[in-house]
Coordinates of C-alpha atoms in Angstrom, one line a residue:
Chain C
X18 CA -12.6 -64.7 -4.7
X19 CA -15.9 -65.4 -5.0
X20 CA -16.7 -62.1 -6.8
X21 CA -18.2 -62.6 -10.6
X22 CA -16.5 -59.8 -12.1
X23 CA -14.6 -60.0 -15.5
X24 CA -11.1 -61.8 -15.4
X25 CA -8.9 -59.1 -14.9
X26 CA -5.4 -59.1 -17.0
X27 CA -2.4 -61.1 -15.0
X28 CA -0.1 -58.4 -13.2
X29 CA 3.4 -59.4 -13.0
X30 CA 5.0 -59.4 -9.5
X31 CA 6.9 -55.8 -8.6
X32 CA 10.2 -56.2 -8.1
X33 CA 11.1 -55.5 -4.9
X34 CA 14.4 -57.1 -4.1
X35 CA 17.8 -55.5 -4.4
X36 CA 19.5 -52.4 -3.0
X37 CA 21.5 -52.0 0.7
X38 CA 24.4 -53.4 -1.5
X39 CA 26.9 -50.3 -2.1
X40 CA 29.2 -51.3 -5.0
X41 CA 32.4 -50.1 -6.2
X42 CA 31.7 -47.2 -8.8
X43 CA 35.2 -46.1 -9.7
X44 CA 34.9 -42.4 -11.6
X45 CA 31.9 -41.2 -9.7
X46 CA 34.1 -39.6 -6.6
X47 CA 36.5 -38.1 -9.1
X48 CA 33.1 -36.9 -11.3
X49 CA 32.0 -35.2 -8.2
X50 CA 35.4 -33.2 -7.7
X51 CA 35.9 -32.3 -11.2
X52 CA 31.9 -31.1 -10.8
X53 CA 32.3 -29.0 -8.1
X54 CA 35.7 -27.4 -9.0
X55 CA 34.2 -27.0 -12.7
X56 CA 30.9 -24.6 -11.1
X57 CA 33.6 -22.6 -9.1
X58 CA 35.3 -22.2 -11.8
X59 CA 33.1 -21.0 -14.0
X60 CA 31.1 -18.8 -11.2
X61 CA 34.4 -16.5 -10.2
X62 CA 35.2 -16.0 -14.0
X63 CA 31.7 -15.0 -14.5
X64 CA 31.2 -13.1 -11.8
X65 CA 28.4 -14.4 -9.9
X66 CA 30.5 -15.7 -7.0
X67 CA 32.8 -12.9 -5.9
X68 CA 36.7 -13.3 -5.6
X69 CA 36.2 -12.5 -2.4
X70 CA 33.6 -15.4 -0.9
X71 CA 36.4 -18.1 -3.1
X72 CA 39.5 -17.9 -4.9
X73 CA 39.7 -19.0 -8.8
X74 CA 40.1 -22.8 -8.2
X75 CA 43.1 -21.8 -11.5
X76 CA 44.6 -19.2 -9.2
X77 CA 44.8 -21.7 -6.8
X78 CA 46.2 -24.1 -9.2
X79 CA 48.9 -21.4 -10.1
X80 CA 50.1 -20.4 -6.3
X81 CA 50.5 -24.3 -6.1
X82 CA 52.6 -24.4 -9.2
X83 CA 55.1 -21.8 -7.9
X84 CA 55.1 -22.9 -4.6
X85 CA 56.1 -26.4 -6.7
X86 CA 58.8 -24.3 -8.4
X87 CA 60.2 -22.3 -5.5
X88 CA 60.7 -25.5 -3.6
X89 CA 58.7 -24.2 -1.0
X90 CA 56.3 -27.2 -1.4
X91 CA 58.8 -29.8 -0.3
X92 CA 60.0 -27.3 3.0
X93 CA 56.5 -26.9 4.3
X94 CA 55.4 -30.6 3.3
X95 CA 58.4 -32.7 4.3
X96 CA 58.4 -31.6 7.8
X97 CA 54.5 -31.9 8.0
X98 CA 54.7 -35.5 7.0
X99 CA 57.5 -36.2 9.2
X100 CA 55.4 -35.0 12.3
X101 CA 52.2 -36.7 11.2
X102 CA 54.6 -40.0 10.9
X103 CA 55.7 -39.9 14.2
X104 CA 53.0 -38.6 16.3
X105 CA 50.9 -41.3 14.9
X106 CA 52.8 -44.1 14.6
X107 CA 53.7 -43.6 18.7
X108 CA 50.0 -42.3 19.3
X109 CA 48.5 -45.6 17.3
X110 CA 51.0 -48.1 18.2
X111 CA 50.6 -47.4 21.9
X112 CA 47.1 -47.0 21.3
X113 CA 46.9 -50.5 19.9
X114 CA 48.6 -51.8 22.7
X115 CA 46.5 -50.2 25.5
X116 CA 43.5 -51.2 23.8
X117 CA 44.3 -54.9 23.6
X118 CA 45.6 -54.8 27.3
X119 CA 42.3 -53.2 28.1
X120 CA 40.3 -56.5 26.1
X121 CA 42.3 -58.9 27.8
X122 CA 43.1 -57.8 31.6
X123 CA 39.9 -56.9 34.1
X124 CA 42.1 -54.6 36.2
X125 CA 43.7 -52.9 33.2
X126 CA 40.2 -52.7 31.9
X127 CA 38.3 -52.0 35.1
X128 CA 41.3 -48.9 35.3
X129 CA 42.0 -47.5 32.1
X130 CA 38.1 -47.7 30.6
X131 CA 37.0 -44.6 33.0
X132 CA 40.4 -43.0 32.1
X133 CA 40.1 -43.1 28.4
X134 CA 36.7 -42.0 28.9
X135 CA 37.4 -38.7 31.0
X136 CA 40.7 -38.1 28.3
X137 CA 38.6 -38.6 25.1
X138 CA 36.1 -35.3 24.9
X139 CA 39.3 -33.1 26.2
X140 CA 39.9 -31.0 23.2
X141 CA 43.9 -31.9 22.9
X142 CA 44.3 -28.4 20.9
X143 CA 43.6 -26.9 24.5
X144 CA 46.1 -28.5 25.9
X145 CA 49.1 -27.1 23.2
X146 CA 50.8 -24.8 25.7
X147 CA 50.5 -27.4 28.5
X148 CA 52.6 -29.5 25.7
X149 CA 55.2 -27.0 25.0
X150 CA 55.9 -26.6 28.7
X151 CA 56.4 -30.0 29.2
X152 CA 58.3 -31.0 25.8
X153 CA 60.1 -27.6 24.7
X154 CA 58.6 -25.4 21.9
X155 CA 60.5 -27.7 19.6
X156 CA 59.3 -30.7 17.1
X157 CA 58.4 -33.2 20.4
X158 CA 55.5 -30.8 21.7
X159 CA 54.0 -31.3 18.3
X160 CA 54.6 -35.1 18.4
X161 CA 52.9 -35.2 21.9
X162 CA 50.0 -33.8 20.3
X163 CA 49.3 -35.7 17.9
X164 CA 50.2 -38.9 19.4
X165 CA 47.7 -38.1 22.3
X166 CA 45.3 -37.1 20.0
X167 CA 45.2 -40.4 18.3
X168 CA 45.5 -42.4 21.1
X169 CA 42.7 -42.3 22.5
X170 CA 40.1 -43.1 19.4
X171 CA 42.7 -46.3 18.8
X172 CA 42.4 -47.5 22.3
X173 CA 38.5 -47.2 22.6
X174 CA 38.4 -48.6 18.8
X175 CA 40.8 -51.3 19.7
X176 CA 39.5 -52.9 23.0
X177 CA 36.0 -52.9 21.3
X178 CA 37.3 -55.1 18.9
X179 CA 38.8 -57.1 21.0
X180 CA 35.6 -57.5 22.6
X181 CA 34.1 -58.4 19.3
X182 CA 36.6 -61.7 18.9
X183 CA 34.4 -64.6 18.6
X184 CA 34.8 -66.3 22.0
X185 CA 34.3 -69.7 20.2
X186 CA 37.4 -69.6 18.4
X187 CA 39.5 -68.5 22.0
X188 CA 37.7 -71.4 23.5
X189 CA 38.3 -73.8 20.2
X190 CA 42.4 -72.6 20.6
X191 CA 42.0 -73.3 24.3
X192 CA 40.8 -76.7 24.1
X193 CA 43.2 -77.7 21.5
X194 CA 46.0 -76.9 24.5
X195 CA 47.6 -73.6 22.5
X196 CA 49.6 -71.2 24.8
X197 CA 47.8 -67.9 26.3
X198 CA 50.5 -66.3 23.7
X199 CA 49.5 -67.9 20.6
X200 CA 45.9 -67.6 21.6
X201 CA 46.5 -63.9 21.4
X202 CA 48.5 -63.8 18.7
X203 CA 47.0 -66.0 16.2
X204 CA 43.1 -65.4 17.2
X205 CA 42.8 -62.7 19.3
X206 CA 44.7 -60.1 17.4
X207 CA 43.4 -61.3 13.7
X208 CA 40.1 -61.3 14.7
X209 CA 40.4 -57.8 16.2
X210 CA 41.8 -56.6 12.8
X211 CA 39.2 -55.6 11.0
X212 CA 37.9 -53.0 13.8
X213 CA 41.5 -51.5 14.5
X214 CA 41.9 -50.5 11.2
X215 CA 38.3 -48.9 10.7
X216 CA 39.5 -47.4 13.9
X217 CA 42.6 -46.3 12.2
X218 CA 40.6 -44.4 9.4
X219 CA 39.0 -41.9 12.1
X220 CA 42.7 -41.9 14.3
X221 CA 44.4 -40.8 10.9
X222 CA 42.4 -38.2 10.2
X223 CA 42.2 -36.7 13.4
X224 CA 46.0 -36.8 13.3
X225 CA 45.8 -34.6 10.2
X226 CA 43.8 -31.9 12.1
X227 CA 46.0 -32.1 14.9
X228 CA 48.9 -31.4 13.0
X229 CA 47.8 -28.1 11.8
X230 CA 47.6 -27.1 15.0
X231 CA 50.4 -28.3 16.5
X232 CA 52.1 -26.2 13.8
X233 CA 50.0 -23.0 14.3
X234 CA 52.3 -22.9 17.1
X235 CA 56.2 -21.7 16.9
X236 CA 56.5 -23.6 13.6
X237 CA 58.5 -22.0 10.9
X238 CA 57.6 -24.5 8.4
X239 CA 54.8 -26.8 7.5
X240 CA 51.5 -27.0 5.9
X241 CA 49.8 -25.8 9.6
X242 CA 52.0 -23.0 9.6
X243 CA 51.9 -22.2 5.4
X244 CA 47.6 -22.2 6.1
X245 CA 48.1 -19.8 9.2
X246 CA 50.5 -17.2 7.0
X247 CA 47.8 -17.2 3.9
X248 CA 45.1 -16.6 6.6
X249 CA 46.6 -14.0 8.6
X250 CA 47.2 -12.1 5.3
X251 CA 43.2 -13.1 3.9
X252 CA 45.5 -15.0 1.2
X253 CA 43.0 -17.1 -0.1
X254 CA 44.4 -19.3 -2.8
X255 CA 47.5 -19.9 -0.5
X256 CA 44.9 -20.5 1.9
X257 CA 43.3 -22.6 -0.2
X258 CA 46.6 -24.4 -1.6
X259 CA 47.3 -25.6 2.1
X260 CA 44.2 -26.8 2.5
X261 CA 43.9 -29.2 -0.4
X262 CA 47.6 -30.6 0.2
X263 CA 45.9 -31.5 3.6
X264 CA 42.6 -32.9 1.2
X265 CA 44.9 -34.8 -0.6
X266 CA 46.9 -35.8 2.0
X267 CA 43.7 -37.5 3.7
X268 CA 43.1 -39.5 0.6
X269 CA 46.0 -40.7 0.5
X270 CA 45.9 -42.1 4.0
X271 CA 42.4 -43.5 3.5
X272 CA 43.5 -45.2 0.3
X273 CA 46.7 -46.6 1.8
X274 CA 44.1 -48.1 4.8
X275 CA 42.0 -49.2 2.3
X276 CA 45.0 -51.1 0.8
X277 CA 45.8 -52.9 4.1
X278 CA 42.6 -53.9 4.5
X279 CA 42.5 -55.3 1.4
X280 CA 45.8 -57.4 2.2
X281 CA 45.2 -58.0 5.8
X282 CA 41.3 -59.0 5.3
X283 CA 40.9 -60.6 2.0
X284 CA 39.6 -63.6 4.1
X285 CA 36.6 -61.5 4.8
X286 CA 34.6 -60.5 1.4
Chain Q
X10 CA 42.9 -94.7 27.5
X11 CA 39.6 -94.6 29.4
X12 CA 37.6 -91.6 30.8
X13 CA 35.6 -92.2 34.1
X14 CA 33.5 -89.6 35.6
X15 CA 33.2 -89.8 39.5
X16 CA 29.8 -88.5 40.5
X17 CA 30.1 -85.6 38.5
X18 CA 27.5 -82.4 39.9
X19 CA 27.4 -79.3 38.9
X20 CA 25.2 -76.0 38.9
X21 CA 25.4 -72.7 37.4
X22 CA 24.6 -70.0 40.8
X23 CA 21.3 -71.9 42.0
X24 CA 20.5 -73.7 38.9
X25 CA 21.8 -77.4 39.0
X26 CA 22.0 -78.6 35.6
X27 CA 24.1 -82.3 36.6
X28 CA 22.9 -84.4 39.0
X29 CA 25.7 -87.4 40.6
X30 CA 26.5 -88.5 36.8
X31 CA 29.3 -91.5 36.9
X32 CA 29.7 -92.9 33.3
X33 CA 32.4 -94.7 31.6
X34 CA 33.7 -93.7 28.2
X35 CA 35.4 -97.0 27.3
X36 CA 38.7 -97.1 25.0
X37 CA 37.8 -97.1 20.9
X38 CA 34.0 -97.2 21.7
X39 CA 32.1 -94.1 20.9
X40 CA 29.7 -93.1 23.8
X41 CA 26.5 -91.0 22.4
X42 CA 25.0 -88.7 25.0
X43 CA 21.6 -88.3 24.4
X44 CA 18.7 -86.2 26.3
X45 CA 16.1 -83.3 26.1
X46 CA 17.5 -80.1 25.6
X47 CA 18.4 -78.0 28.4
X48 CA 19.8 -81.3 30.1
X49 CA 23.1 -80.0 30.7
X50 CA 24.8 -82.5 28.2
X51 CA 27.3 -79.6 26.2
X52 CA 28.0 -79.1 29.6
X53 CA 28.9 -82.2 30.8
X54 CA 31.3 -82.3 27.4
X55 CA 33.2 -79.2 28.5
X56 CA 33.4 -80.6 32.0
X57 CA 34.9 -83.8 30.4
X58 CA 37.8 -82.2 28.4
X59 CA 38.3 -79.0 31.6
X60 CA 36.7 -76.0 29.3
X61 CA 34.6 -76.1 32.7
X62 CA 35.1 -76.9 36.6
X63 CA 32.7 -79.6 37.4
X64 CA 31.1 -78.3 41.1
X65 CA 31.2 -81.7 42.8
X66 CA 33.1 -84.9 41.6
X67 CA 35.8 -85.3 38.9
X68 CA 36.8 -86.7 35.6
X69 CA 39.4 -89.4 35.4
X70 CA 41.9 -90.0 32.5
X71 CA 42.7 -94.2 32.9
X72 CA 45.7 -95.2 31.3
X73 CA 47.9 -93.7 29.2
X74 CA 47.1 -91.8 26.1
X75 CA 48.4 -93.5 22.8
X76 CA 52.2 -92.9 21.5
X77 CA 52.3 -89.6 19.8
X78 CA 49.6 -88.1 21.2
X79 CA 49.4 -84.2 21.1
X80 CA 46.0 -83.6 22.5
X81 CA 44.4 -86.1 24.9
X82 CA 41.0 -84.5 24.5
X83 CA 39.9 -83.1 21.4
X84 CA 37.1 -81.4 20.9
X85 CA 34.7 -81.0 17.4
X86 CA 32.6 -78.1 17.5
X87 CA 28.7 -77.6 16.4
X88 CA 29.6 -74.3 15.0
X89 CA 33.1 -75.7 13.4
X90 CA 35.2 -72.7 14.9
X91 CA 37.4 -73.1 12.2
X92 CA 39.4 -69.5 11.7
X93 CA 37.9 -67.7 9.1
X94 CA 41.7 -66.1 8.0
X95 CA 43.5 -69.2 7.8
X96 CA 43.0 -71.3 5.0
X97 CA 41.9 -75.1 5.5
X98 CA 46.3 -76.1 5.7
X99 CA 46.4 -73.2 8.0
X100 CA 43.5 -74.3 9.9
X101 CA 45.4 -77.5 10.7
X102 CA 49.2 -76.4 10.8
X103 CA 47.5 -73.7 13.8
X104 CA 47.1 -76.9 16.3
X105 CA 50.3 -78.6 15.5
X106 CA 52.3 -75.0 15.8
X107 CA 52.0 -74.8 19.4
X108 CA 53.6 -78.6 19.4
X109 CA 56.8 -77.3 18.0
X110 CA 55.6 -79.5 14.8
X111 CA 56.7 -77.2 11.4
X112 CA 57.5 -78.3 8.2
X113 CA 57.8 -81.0 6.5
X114 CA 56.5 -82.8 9.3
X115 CA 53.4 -80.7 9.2
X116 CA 53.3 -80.9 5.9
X117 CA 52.8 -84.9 6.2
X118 CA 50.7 -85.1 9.2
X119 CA 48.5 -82.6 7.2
X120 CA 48.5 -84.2 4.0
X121 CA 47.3 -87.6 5.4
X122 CA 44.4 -86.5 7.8
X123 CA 42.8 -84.5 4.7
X124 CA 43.4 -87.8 3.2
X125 CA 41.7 -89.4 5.8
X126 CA 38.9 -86.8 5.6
X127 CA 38.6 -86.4 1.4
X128 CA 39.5 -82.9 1.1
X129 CA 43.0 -83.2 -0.4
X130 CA 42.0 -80.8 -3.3
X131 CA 40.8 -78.3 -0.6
X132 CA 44.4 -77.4 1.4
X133 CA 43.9 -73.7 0.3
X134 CA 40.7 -72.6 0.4
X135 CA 39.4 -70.3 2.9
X136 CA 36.3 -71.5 5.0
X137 CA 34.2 -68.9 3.4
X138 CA 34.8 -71.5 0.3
X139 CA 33.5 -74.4 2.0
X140 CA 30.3 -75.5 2.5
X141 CA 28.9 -76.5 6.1
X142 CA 29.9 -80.2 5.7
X143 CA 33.0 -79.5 4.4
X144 CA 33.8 -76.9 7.4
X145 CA 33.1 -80.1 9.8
X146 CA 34.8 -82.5 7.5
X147 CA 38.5 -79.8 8.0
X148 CA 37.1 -79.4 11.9
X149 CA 37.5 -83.5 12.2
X150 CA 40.4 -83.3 10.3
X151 CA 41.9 -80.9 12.6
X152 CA 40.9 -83.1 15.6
X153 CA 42.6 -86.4 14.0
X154 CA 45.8 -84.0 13.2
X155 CA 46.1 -84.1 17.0
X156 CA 46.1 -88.2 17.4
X157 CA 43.3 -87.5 20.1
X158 CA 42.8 -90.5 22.7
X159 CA 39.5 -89.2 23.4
X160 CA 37.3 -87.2 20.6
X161 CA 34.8 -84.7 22.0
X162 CA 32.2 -84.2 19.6
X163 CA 29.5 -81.2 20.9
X164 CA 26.2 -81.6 18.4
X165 CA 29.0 -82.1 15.2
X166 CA 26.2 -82.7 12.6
X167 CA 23.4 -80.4 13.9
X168 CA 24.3 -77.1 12.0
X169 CA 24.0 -79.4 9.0
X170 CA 21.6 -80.3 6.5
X171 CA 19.7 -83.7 6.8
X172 CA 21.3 -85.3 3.4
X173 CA 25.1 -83.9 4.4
X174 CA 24.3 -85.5 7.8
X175 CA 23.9 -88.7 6.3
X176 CA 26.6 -88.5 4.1
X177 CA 28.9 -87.2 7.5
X178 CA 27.6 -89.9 9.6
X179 CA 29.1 -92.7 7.1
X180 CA 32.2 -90.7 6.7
X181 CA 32.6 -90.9 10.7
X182 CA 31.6 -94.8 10.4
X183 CA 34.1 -95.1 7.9
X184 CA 36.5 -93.4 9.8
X185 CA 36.2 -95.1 12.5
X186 CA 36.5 -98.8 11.2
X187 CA 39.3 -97.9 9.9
X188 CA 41.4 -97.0 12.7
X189 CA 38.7 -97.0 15.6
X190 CA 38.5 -94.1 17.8
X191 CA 37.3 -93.0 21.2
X192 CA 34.3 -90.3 21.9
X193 CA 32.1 -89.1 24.2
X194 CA 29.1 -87.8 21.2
X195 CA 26.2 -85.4 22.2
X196 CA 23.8 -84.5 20.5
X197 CA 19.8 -84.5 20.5
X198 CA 19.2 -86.6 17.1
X199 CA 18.5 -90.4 17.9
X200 CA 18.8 -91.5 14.6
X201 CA 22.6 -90.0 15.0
X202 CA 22.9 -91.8 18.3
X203 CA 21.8 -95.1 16.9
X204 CA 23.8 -94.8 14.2
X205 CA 27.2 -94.3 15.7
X206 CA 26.9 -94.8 19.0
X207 CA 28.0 -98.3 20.6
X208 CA 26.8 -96.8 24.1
X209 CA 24.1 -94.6 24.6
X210 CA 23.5 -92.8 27.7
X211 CA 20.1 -91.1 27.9
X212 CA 20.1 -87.9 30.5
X213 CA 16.9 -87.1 32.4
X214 CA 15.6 -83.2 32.0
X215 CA 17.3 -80.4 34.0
X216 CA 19.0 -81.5 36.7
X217 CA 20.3 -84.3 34.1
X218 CA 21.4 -87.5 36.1
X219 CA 21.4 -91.1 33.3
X220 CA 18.0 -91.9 33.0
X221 CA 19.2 -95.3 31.4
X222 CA 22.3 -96.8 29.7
X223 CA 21.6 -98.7 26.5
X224 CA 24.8 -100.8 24.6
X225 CA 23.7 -101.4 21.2
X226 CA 26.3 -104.9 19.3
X227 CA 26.1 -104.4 16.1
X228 CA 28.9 -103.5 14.4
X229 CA 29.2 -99.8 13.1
X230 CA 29.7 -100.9 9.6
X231 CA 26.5 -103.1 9.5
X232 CA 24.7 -100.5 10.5
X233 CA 22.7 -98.8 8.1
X234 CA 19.4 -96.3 6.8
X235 CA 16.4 -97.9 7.9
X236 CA 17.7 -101.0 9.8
X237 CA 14.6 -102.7 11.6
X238 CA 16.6 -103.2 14.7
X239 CA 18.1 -100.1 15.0
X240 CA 14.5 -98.3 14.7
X241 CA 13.3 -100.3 17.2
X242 CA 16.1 -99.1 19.3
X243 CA 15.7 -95.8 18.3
X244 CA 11.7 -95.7 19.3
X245 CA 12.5 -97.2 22.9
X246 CA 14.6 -94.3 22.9
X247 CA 12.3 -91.7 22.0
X248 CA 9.4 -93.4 24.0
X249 CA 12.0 -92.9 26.8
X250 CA 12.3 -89.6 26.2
X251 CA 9.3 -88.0 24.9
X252 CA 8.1 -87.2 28.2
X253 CA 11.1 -85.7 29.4
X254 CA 11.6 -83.6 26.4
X255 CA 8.0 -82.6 26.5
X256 CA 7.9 -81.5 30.6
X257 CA 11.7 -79.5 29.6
X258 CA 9.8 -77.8 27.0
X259 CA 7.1 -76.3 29.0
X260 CA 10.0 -75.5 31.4
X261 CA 11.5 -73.6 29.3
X262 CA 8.5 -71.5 28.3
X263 CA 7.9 -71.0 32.2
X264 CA 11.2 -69.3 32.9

């Protein structure tokens, strides 16, 4: 400070604040869609990507118009759904419950962590035929599947936040004489809600995946077994069709969780 | 009702935190527990209302609690615990539940403890709403809801800024010469103990045993910011304790 050189001209502060605050920017995700589909597009009409490497996202648009028309649509999706529904509502539900057994009980815990653990990284596609042998080739082989394959994300998501329940609170409920019941269902199981339904997001989806291979397998119809057809025959906008219904279909789940949470959790913000 | 504790010990594996405490915790006098930290006086709270197992000795319930009692011993939190989804009604109606109280009769026992507290415009906001006294002010309101014999009150103005404090601590006075209530008080701020307490029981550093009892007359309500008396009090306290405090402080830094 001591230096005698000229007064230099007053610099305003840098701003350096802000950010690590994601906020809701409504059109951008559809932007991006319409973006990408829009270059595709534009590249197999002019040429420069080849019909073969991708189909003409408005051939695609077409096959999914007539398989609207033919009624086809509602044969291979109905079924689909009605798997999905079922598979995960037993593979989430039981999922749920093992999870919160697992938070609450040491021996359930001490016995069914390691368990979990060795079932998780098992690649439940591999175990298809094991499933038909033991359920019949028929529609509860594929509801094994996926109900297996979702419970065991749900379990490990569930008992961790269960874990997560501010002990406080139990101890608060405890000391104002509340039953072990009411302690678990008025503290133990809101407080756990906001990690079994981010927990939810990943089970769903990986029921989605599970369901098109379940129906790769001695399914007449379905969206699995629509996707195998077009890609035995190197149909690619079939191909293609099938694979946004399954696109779409995972939005849909997302935004329906999304929902929930915005019921269940408003508390939060 | 009364609370006794019977040469109360107690030690976490090796560690011995209590030390033979016996104490009385008279009927509609509030009993401050005061000492450096580490002492072992949260812990000697939870052993009082059986969050904990005391090692060696026991508590004591003497006489019966009042008519209408729910919840003998009632605890106030430092951190509130208040649950975040229930609104401040909810907060409330979640004790009396469990009591097979719903209703109307919630409804009324409700409405007059947030009376009693001054949050009557505040039944449905969330806690998030609240600000940190007003989180304590539903926490105490919760505990009245329960027509407590004993009130156990764990640090209840230490999360809080020094001017809500103040404004708490004449709440509580108010509250309590009103319709005066039992309570065993921790906490490490003297001027709080001086303030509200009409026993104050200083602990010695780890293992705590009562150092000394000190029963301060005046009347709650005469008691006020700055009384001469009071500080006086207050610096016999501290002149008690400054030692201690200062040897548990470099044993802390030890470990």
């Amino acid at each position: 400070m001591s230096d005698a050189t000229a007064p230099t001209q007053p610099i305003e502060v840098r701003f350096r604040g802000g950010g690590f605050a994601p906020k809701a920017r409504r059109w951008v995700g559809l932007f991006v869609f319409v973006l990408l589909i829009g270059i595709t597009e534009i590249g197999t009409r002019q040429g420069w990507i080849s019909s073969l490497t991708l189909p003409k996202p408005s051939d695609v648009l077409a096959t999914f118009g007539e398989l609207w028309e033919s009624g086809l649509l509602f044969k291979h999706l109905l079924p689909s759904l009605s798997r999905l529904a079922v598979g995960a509502a037993i593979g989430a539900s039981i999922g749920i419950a093992v999870g919160i057994m697992i938070g609450l009980f040491s021996y359930v815990r001490a016995g069914m962590v390691p368990l979990v653990a060795a079932i998780f990284p098992i690649p439940k596609i591999a175990l298809l035929p094991l499933f038909v042998i033991w359920f019949g080739i028929d529609e509860a082989s594929k509801y094994a599947l996926i109900a297996f394959g979702t419970f065991t994300p749900t379990v490990v998501a569930t008992y961790g936040a269960v874990d997560n329940v501010d002990r406080s609170l139990i101890r608060m409920g405890q000391s104002f004489g509340l039953s072990w019941l009411s302690i678990v269902r008025k503290i133990v199981l809101p407080g756990a809600m906001p990690g079994i339904l981010s927990g939810l997001r990943i089970s769903l989806a990986i029921a989605i995946i599970l369901l098109v291979a379940a129906e790769m397998l001695g399914a007449e119809y379905g969206i699995g077994a629509y996707i195998l057809e077009a890609g035995s025959l190197y149909d690619l906008e079939r191909l293609f069709a099938g694979v946004v219904i399954l696109s779409l279909l995972g939005v849909i789940l997302s935004t329906v969780i999304g929902f929930i949470e915005r019921r269940l959790l408003g508390w939060r913000a | 009702m009364d609370i006794r504790l019977d040469a109360i010990s107690h030690s976490y594996g090796d560690t011995e935190v209590l030390r033979d405490i016996s104490l009385d915790i008279p009927n509609g006098k509030i009993v401050c527990l005061v000492g450096p930290s580490g002492c072992g006086k949260s812990t000697l709270l939870r052993l009082i209302g059986g969050l904990e197992r005391a090692s060696k000795g026991r508590v004591l319930q003497l006489g019966n609690p009042p008519e209408g009692c729910l919840n003998p011993l009632t605890y106030v939190f430092q951190d509130f615990a208040l649950l975040p989804w229930r609104s401040v009604q909810g907060n409330i109606s979640l004790v009396l539940e469990d009591h097979g109280i719903n209703g109307a009769q919630a409804d009324a026992i409700i409405a007059d403890v947030l009376a009693r507290t001054k949050l009557s415009d505040f039944s449905k906001a969330l806690p998030r709403q609240l600000s940190g006294g007003m989180k304590q002010r539903v926490a105490i309101a919760r505990a009245l809801a329960v027509k407590p014999a004993v009130m156990l009150m764990d640090e209840p103005l230490s999360a809080l800024d020094s001017q809500t404090r103040e404004l708490l601590m004449d709440d509580l006075v108010a509250l309590w010469t009103r319709q005066s209530f039992t309570a065993a008080y921790v906490t490490h701020n003297l001027a709080e103990a001086v303030r509200l307490g009409h026993r104050i029981v200083v602990l010695s550093r780890r293992p705590g045993e009562v150092h000394e009892i000190v029963e301060i007359d005046m009347p709650l309500a005469q008691r006020s910011h700055g009384n001469a008396k009071l500080e006086q009090t207050q610096k016999h306290l501290w002149d008690m304790m400054r030692d201690e405090a200062r040897a548990a402080d470099e044993e802390l830094l030890d470990v």
